[in-house]
Amino acid sequence: MKLADRLLLAVIAVTAALLVADALSGGAVGAVMDGHISAVAAIIGRFLGWIGWAISPFLFIALLSALYGRVMGLPTPVSKLLRRVIMVLDAISVTIGDMVRWAALALVLVTGLIVVQRYVFGVSLTKLQESVIYLHAILFLLSSAATLYNGGHVRVDIVYSKLSDHGKAWTDLLGVYLALIPMCWLILITAESYVGGAWRILERSRESDGLPLVFLLKTAIPVFAVMMIGQGFAMASRAALTLSGETPPPSGHDNAEHEL
């Protein structure tokens, strides 16, 4: 069993345990969480924000390494550091991508169930219908980094495929620092008040019988941005190694091409 599957089962088990405990306690567990989760989330959010600002200058290591390594060659410690970071970031993206891949199956099954309920039995459940939105958002937002690792994002570029390895490395490097990271950083800044407000009030569905987890759904937006920044840094680090005359660790796209 993959690590991603074990983590997913752990998440499901913890969620089920909390639901059972809440039912047995007559809603006491839910009441405690409602009373404290906003304050705890605010503290965690500020802490994560400070960490983000503190490590943001390190995002330029790949760019500086590419410029220095292109002329002087990369020192061995820097090369090893970039390789280690690439492996860690790739593993995180792939593991989360493997976890949320089950959302695709769940999306198909839930959609089919909704159709049968509505047109065969004349029943319509708001929670079930809203779960489609949750599954769709989780699938596409949290698998985007793994898709980038595997080279699955659409490229409207007829030139890239004809470039040399160094030309592709320069294109990837500039794309990460001029497009990907700035856009994801903008998403994080914009989402701060949007997601923070949802957590302050523990935003729920507008429907009385809908899912009470809108604040968790909105949290997927900054998580997506952080994951894309991380995978973009891994891409830039691969480009830095290539421009320095070294062979970078293979990406999922490289492995797929090798298999073909």
mmCIF file of C-alpha atoms in Angstrom:
data_model
loop_
_atom_site.group_PDB
_atom_site.id
_atom_site.type_symbol
_atom_site.label_atom_id
_atom_site.label_comp_id
_atom_site.label_asym_id
_atom_site.label_seq_id
_atom_site.Cartn_x
_atom_site.Cartn_y
_atom_site.Cartn_z
ATOM 1 C CA MET A 1 0.000 0.000 0.000
ATOM 2 C CA LYS A 2 1.299 3.431 -0.934
ATOM 3 C CA LEU A 3 2.098 6.041 1.698
ATOM 4 C CA ALA A 4 -0.610 8.244 0.189
ATOM 5 C CA ASP A 5 -3.224 5.522 0.682
ATOM 6 C CA ARG A 6 -2.158 4.989 4.300
ATOM 7 C CA LEU A 7 -2.380 8.720 4.972
ATOM 8 C CA LEU A 8 -5.815 8.883 3.351
ATOM 9 C CA LEU A 9 -7.048 5.973 5.480
ATOM 10 C CA ALA A 10 -5.667 7.720 8.572
ATOM 11 C CA VAL A 11 -7.556 10.915 7.708
ATOM 12 C CA ILE A 12 -10.759 8.933 7.144
ATOM 13 C CA ALA A 13 -10.275 7.042 10.422
ATOM 14 C CA VAL A 14 -9.714 10.237 12.438
ATOM 15 C CA THR A 15 -12.747 11.887 10.841
ATOM 16 C CA ALA A 16 -14.926 8.852 11.544
ATOM 17 C CA ALA A 17 -13.697 8.721 15.153
ATOM 18 C CA LEU A 18 -14.564 12.395 15.694
ATOM 19 C CA LEU A 19 -18.039 11.874 14.216
ATOM 20 C CA VAL A 20 -18.670 8.859 16.444
ATOM 21 C CA ALA A 21 -17.384 10.703 19.512
ATOM 22 C CA ASP A 22 -19.611 13.669 18.695
ATOM 23 C CA ALA A 23 -22.643 11.423 18.313
ATOM 24 C CA LEU A 24 -21.957 9.576 21.574
ATOM 25 C CA SER A 25 -21.390 12.821 23.478
ATOM 26 C CA GLY A 26 -24.587 14.390 22.218
ATOM 27 C CA GLY A 27 -22.762 16.999 20.136
ATOM 28 C CA ALA A 28 -20.296 18.004 22.871
ATOM 29 C CA VAL A 29 -17.239 17.342 20.696
ATOM 30 C CA GLY A 30 -18.628 19.511 17.915
ATOM 31 C CA ALA A 31 -19.477 22.280 20.381
ATOM 32 C CA VAL A 32 -15.938 22.298 21.780
ATOM 33 C CA MET A 33 -14.463 22.414 18.291
ATOM 34 C CA ASP A 34 -16.795 25.226 17.252
ATOM 35 C CA GLY A 35 -15.789 27.210 20.306
ATOM 36 C CA HIS A 36 -12.031 26.878 19.905
ATOM 37 C CA ILE A 37 -11.188 26.035 16.306
ATOM 38 C CA SER A 38 -11.332 29.638 15.066
ATOM 39 C CA ALA A 39 -8.854 30.874 17.674
ATOM 40 C CA VAL A 40 -6.506 27.943 17.114
ATOM 41 C CA ALA A 41 -6.722 28.377 13.339
ATOM 42 C CA ALA A 42 -5.888 32.094 13.681
ATOM 43 C CA ILE A 43 -2.742 31.288 15.673
ATOM 44 C CA ILE A 44 -1.683 28.589 13.226
ATOM 45 C CA GLY A 45 -2.416 30.891 10.296
ATOM 46 C CA ARG A 46 -0.237 33.686 11.689
ATOM 47 C CA PHE A 47 2.547 31.219 12.448
ATOM 48 C CA LEU A 48 2.457 29.792 8.934
ATOM 49 C CA GLY A 49 2.412 33.319 7.525
ATOM 50 C CA TRP A 50 5.564 34.222 9.432
ATOM 51 C CA ILE A 51 7.238 31.063 8.204
ATOM 52 C CA GLY A 52 6.249 31.912 4.638
ATOM 53 C CA TRP A 53 7.734 35.387 4.832
ATOM 54 C CA ALA A 54 10.883 34.037 6.521
ATOM 55 C CA ILE A 55 11.617 31.403 3.863
ATOM 56 C CA SER A 56 10.524 33.446 0.846
ATOM 57 C CA PRO A 57 14.045 34.834 0.185
ATOM 58 C CA PHE A 58 15.302 31.249 -0.155
ATOM 59 C CA LEU A 59 13.110 30.856 -3.244
ATOM 60 C CA PHE A 60 15.788 32.777 -5.152
ATOM 61 C CA ILE A 61 18.437 30.136 -4.433
ATOM 62 C CA ALA A 62 17.582 28.282 -7.632
ATOM 63 C CA LEU A 63 17.810 31.466 -9.714
ATOM 64 C CA LEU A 64 21.132 32.513 -8.172
ATOM 65 C CA SER A 65 22.455 28.968 -8.538
ATOM 66 C CA ALA A 66 21.532 28.951 -12.216
ATOM 67 C CA LEU A 67 23.283 32.256 -12.891
ATOM 68 C CA TYR A 68 26.387 31.337 -10.885
ATOM 69 C CA GLY A 69 26.527 27.737 -12.065
ATOM 70 C CA ARG A 70 26.207 28.735 -15.713
ATOM 71 C CA VAL A 71 29.478 30.660 -15.421
ATOM 72 C CA MET A 72 31.462 29.039 -12.616
ATOM 73 C CA GLY A 73 29.802 25.687 -12.056
ATOM 74 C CA LEU A 74 27.896 24.764 -8.912
ATOM 75 C CA PRO A 75 29.796 23.952 -5.704
ATOM 76 C CA THR A 76 29.155 20.384 -4.599
ATOM 77 C CA PRO A 77 27.265 21.347 -1.380
ATOM 78 C CA VAL A 78 24.874 23.566 -3.357
ATOM 79 C CA SER A 79 24.311 20.843 -5.932
ATOM 80 C CA LYS A 80 23.547 18.286 -3.215
ATOM 81 C CA LEU A 81 21.205 20.752 -1.488
ATOM 82 C CA LEU A 82 19.236 21.387 -4.677
ATOM 83 C CA ARG A 83 18.943 17.658 -5.364
ATOM 84 C CA ARG A 84 17.736 16.955 -1.849
ATOM 85 C CA VAL A 85 15.162 19.754 -1.997
ATOM 86 C CA ILE A 86 13.940 18.528 -5.383
ATOM 87 C CA MET A 87 13.422 15.011 -4.047
ATOM 88 C CA VAL A 88 11.529 16.248 -0.967
ATOM 89 C CA LEU A 89 9.251 18.611 -2.911
ATOM 90 C CA ASP A 90 8.579 15.975 -5.584
ATOM 91 C CA ALA A 91 7.672 13.435 -2.899
ATOM 92 C CA ILE A 92 5.231 15.844 -1.240
ATOM 93 C CA SER A 93 3.518 16.715 -4.525
ATOM 94 C CA VAL A 94 3.266 13.095 -5.657
ATOM 95 C CA THR A 95 2.018 11.852 -2.270
ATOM 96 C CA ILE A 96 -0.738 14.473 -2.048
ATOM 97 C CA GLY A 97 -1.595 13.893 -5.709
ATOM 98 C CA ASP A 98 -1.930 10.158 -5.028
ATOM 99 C CA MET A 99 -4.176 10.886 -2.052
ATOM 100 C CA VAL A 100 -6.616 13.092 -3.935
ATOM 101 C CA ARG A 101 -6.741 10.846 -7.000
ATOM 102 C CA TRP A 102 -9.482 8.930 -5.192
ATOM 103 C CA ALA A 103 -11.600 12.064 -5.422
ATOM 104 C CA ALA A 104 -11.980 11.356 -9.149
ATOM 105 C CA LEU A 105 -13.587 7.978 -8.444
ATOM 106 C CA ALA A 106 -15.721 9.450 -5.675
ATOM 107 C CA LEU A 107 -16.800 12.258 -8.003
ATOM 108 C CA VAL A 108 -18.055 9.779 -10.600
ATOM 109 C CA LEU A 109 -19.843 7.602 -8.031
ATOM 110 C CA VAL A 110 -21.504 10.515 -6.219
ATOM 111 C CA THR A 111 -22.623 12.139 -9.469
ATOM 112 C CA GLY A 112 -24.148 8.844 -10.608
ATOM 113 C CA LEU A 113 -25.896 8.442 -7.269
ATOM 114 C CA ILE A 114 -27.321 11.957 -7.480
ATOM 115 C CA VAL A 115 -28.723 11.262 -10.953
ATOM 116 C CA VAL A 116 -30.348 7.998 -9.817
ATOM 117 C CA GLN A 117 -31.828 9.604 -6.706
ATOM 118 C CA ARG A 118 -33.240 12.577 -8.573
ATOM 119 C CA TYR A 119 -34.633 10.925 -11.712
ATOM 120 C CA VAL A 120 -35.513 7.473 -10.387
ATOM 121 C CA PHE A 121 -36.598 8.081 -6.799
ATOM 122 C CA GLY A 122 -37.353 11.814 -6.957
ATOM 123 C CA VAL A 123 -35.059 12.509 -3.989
ATOM 124 C CA SER A 124 -32.626 15.423 -3.755
ATOM 125 C CA LEU A 125 -30.042 15.657 -0.942
ATOM 126 C CA THR A 126 -28.280 18.999 -0.631
ATOM 127 C CA LYS A 127 -25.261 17.580 1.194
ATOM 128 C CA LEU A 128 -24.701 15.024 -1.550
ATOM 129 C CA GLN A 129 -24.994 17.647 -4.267
ATOM 130 C CA GLU A 130 -22.588 20.009 -2.533
ATOM 131 C CA SER A 131 -20.091 17.193 -2.032
ATOM 132 C CA VAL A 132 -19.554 17.233 -5.807
ATOM 133 C CA ILE A 133 -18.215 20.795 -5.514
ATOM 134 C CA TYR A 134 -15.874 19.737 -2.688
ATOM 135 C CA LEU A 135 -14.564 16.717 -4.579
ATOM 136 C CA HIS A 136 -14.070 18.733 -7.766
ATOM 137 C CA ALA A 137 -12.149 21.482 -5.937
ATOM 138 C CA ILE A 138 -9.971 19.039 -3.993
ATOM 139 C CA LEU A 139 -9.169 17.001 -7.089
ATOM 140 C CA PHE A 140 -8.040 19.881 -9.269
ATOM 141 C CA LEU A 141 -6.468 22.175 -6.681
ATOM 142 C CA LEU A 142 -4.475 19.605 -4.726
ATOM 143 C CA SER A 143 -3.334 17.572 -7.723
ATOM 144 C CA SER A 144 -2.010 20.577 -9.671
ATOM 145 C CA ALA A 145 1.499 20.308 -8.200
ATOM 146 C CA ALA A 146 1.710 16.605 -9.069
ATOM 147 C CA THR A 147 0.463 17.460 -12.555
ATOM 148 C CA LEU A 148 3.252 20.028 -12.897
ATOM 149 C CA TYR A 149 5.757 17.394 -11.753
ATOM 150 C CA ASN A 150 4.475 15.056 -14.457
ATOM 151 C CA GLY A 151 4.446 17.775 -17.138
ATOM 152 C CA GLY A 152 0.685 17.512 -17.501
ATOM 153 C CA HIS A 153 -0.211 21.213 -17.642
ATOM 154 C CA VAL A 154 -1.189 22.558 -21.042
ATOM 155 C CA ARG A 155 1.611 24.432 -22.843
ATOM 156 C CA VAL A 156 0.486 26.892 -25.507
ATOM 157 C CA ASP A 157 4.017 26.883 -26.877
ATOM 158 C CA ILE A 158 5.144 25.641 -30.291
ATOM 159 C CA VAL A 159 8.751 26.627 -29.647
ATOM 160 C CA TYR A 160 9.569 24.868 -26.369
ATOM 161 C CA SER A 161 9.673 21.340 -27.801
ATOM 162 C CA LYS A 162 12.249 22.418 -30.384
ATOM 163 C CA LEU A 163 14.627 24.017 -27.894
ATOM 164 C CA SER A 164 17.845 22.457 -26.608
ATOM 165 C CA ASP A 165 18.072 21.236 -23.013
ATOM 166 C CA HIS A 166 19.621 24.556 -21.991
ATOM 167 C CA GLY A 167 16.931 26.477 -23.878
ATOM 168 C CA LYS A 168 14.213 24.508 -22.075
ATOM 169 C CA ALA A 169 15.975 25.105 -18.750
ATOM 170 C CA TRP A 170 16.066 28.877 -19.334
ATOM 171 C CA THR A 171 12.391 28.820 -20.337
ATOM 172 C CA ASP A 172 11.415 26.870 -17.213
ATOM 173 C CA LEU A 173 13.521 29.102 -14.986
ATOM 174 C CA LEU A 174 12.065 32.335 -16.344
ATOM 175 C CA GLY A 175 8.558 30.905 -16.355
ATOM 176 C CA VAL A 176 8.793 29.972 -12.689
ATOM 177 C CA TYR A 177 10.151 33.348 -11.536
ATOM 178 C CA LEU A 178 8.200 35.619 -13.878
ATOM 179 C CA ALA A 179 4.853 33.822 -13.950
ATOM 180 C CA LEU A 180 4.299 30.900 -11.584
ATOM 181 C CA ILE A 181 5.659 32.253 -8.298
ATOM 182 C CA PRO A 182 4.286 35.821 -8.721
ATOM 183 C CA MET A 183 0.834 34.484 -9.608
ATOM 184 C CA CYS A 184 0.765 32.050 -6.692
ATOM 185 C CA TRP A 185 2.027 34.785 -4.350
ATOM 186 C CA LEU A 186 -0.819 37.013 -5.541
ATOM 187 C CA ILE A 187 -3.272 34.188 -4.834
ATOM 188 C CA LEU A 188 -1.903 33.862 -1.295
ATOM 189 C CA ILE A 189 -2.189 37.587 -0.601
ATOM 190 C CA THR A 190 -5.699 37.766 -2.051
ATOM 191 C CA ALA A 191 -6.846 34.631 -0.227
ATOM 192 C CA GLU A 192 -5.656 35.873 3.184
ATOM 193 C CA SER A 193 -8.787 37.836 4.007
ATOM 194 C CA TYR A 194 -11.045 35.546 1.965
ATOM 195 C CA VAL A 195 -10.014 32.360 3.749
ATOM 196 C CA GLY A 196 -9.363 34.076 7.081
ATOM 197 C CA GLY A 197 -12.880 35.454 7.125
ATOM 198 C CA ALA A 198 -14.302 32.011 6.431
ATOM 199 C CA TRP A 199 -12.393 30.557 9.378
ATOM 200 C CA ARG A 200 -13.400 33.364 11.743
ATOM 201 C CA ILE A 201 -17.065 32.564 11.304
ATOM 202 C CA LEU A 202 -16.577 28.872 10.440
ATOM 203 C CA GLU A 203 -18.472 29.525 7.225
ATOM 204 C CA ARG A 204 -21.122 26.983 6.355
ATOM 205 C CA SER A 205 -23.346 26.307 3.400
ATOM 206 C CA ARG A 206 -26.017 28.877 2.599
ATOM 207 C CA GLU A 207 -28.497 26.010 2.614
ATOM 208 C CA SER A 208 -29.715 24.920 6.027
ATOM 209 C CA ASP A 209 -29.202 21.261 5.133
ATOM 210 C CA GLY A 210 -25.920 21.789 3.285
ATOM 211 C CA LEU A 211 -22.365 20.890 4.263
ATOM 212 C CA PRO A 212 -20.967 23.015 7.131
ATOM 213 C CA LEU A 213 -17.391 22.943 5.811
ATOM 214 C CA VAL A 214 -17.100 25.878 3.443
ATOM 215 C CA PHE A 215 -14.153 27.223 5.458
ATOM 216 C CA LEU A 216 -12.239 23.983 4.781
ATOM 217 C CA LEU A 217 -13.131 24.110 1.099
ATOM 218 C CA LYS A 218 -11.732 27.638 0.782
ATOM 219 C CA THR A 219 -8.537 26.552 2.547
ATOM 220 C CA ALA A 220 -7.691 24.447 -0.500
ATOM 221 C CA ILE A 221 -6.921 27.699 -2.375
ATOM 222 C CA PRO A 222 -3.838 28.781 -0.361
ATOM 223 C CA VAL A 223 -2.744 25.145 -0.064
ATOM 224 C CA PHE A 224 -2.819 24.951 -3.867
ATOM 225 C CA ALA A 225 -0.727 28.109 -4.156
ATOM 226 C CA VAL A 226 1.894 26.887 -1.663
ATOM 227 C CA MET A 227 2.159 23.505 -3.372
ATOM 228 C CA MET A 228 2.591 25.124 -6.767
ATOM 229 C CA ILE A 229 5.311 27.429 -5.436
ATOM 230 C CA GLY A 230 7.101 24.411 -3.987
ATOM 231 C CA GLN A 231 6.888 22.398 -7.180
ATOM 232 C CA GLY A 232 7.858 25.471 -9.193
ATOM 233 C CA PHE A 233 10.987 25.796 -7.047
ATOM 234 C CA ALA A 234 11.762 22.143 -7.784
ATOM 235 C CA MET A 235 11.394 22.882 -11.507
ATOM 236 C CA ALA A 236 13.671 25.925 -11.217
ATOM 237 C CA SER A 237 16.226 23.837 -9.304
ATOM 238 C CA ARG A 238 16.230 21.255 -12.088
ATOM 239 C CA ALA A 239 16.824 24.068 -14.560
ATOM 240 C CA ALA A 240 19.698 25.392 -12.417
ATOM 241 C CA LEU A 241 21.379 21.988 -12.398
ATOM 242 C CA THR A 242 20.945 21.650 -16.165
ATOM 243 C CA LEU A 243 22.405 25.102 -16.827
ATOM 244 C CA SER A 244 25.349 24.229 -14.573
ATOM 245 C CA GLY A 245 26.176 21.237 -16.754
ATOM 246 C CA GLU A 246 24.799 18.634 -14.343
ATOM 247 C CA THR A 247 22.097 16.023 -14.822
ATOM 248 C CA PRO A 248 19.092 16.836 -12.609
ATOM 249 C CA PRO A 249 16.894 14.192 -10.942
ATOM 250 C CA PRO A 250 14.265 12.987 -13.431
ATOM 251 C CA SER A 251 10.746 14.357 -13.198
ATOM 252 C CA GLY A 252 7.576 12.391 -13.799
ATOM 253 C CA HIS A 253 7.508 13.735 -17.353
ATOM 254 C CA ASP A 254 11.051 12.492 -17.944
ATOM 255 C CA ASN A 255 10.154 9.049 -16.605
ATOM 256 C CA ALA A 256 7.092 8.897 -18.880
ATOM 257 C CA GLU A 257 9.150 9.800 -21.933
ATOM 258 C CA HIS A 258 11.740 7.169 -20.976
ATOM 259 C CA GLU A 259 9.039 4.500 -20.725
ATOM 260 C CA LEU A 260 7.723 5.451 -24.167
#
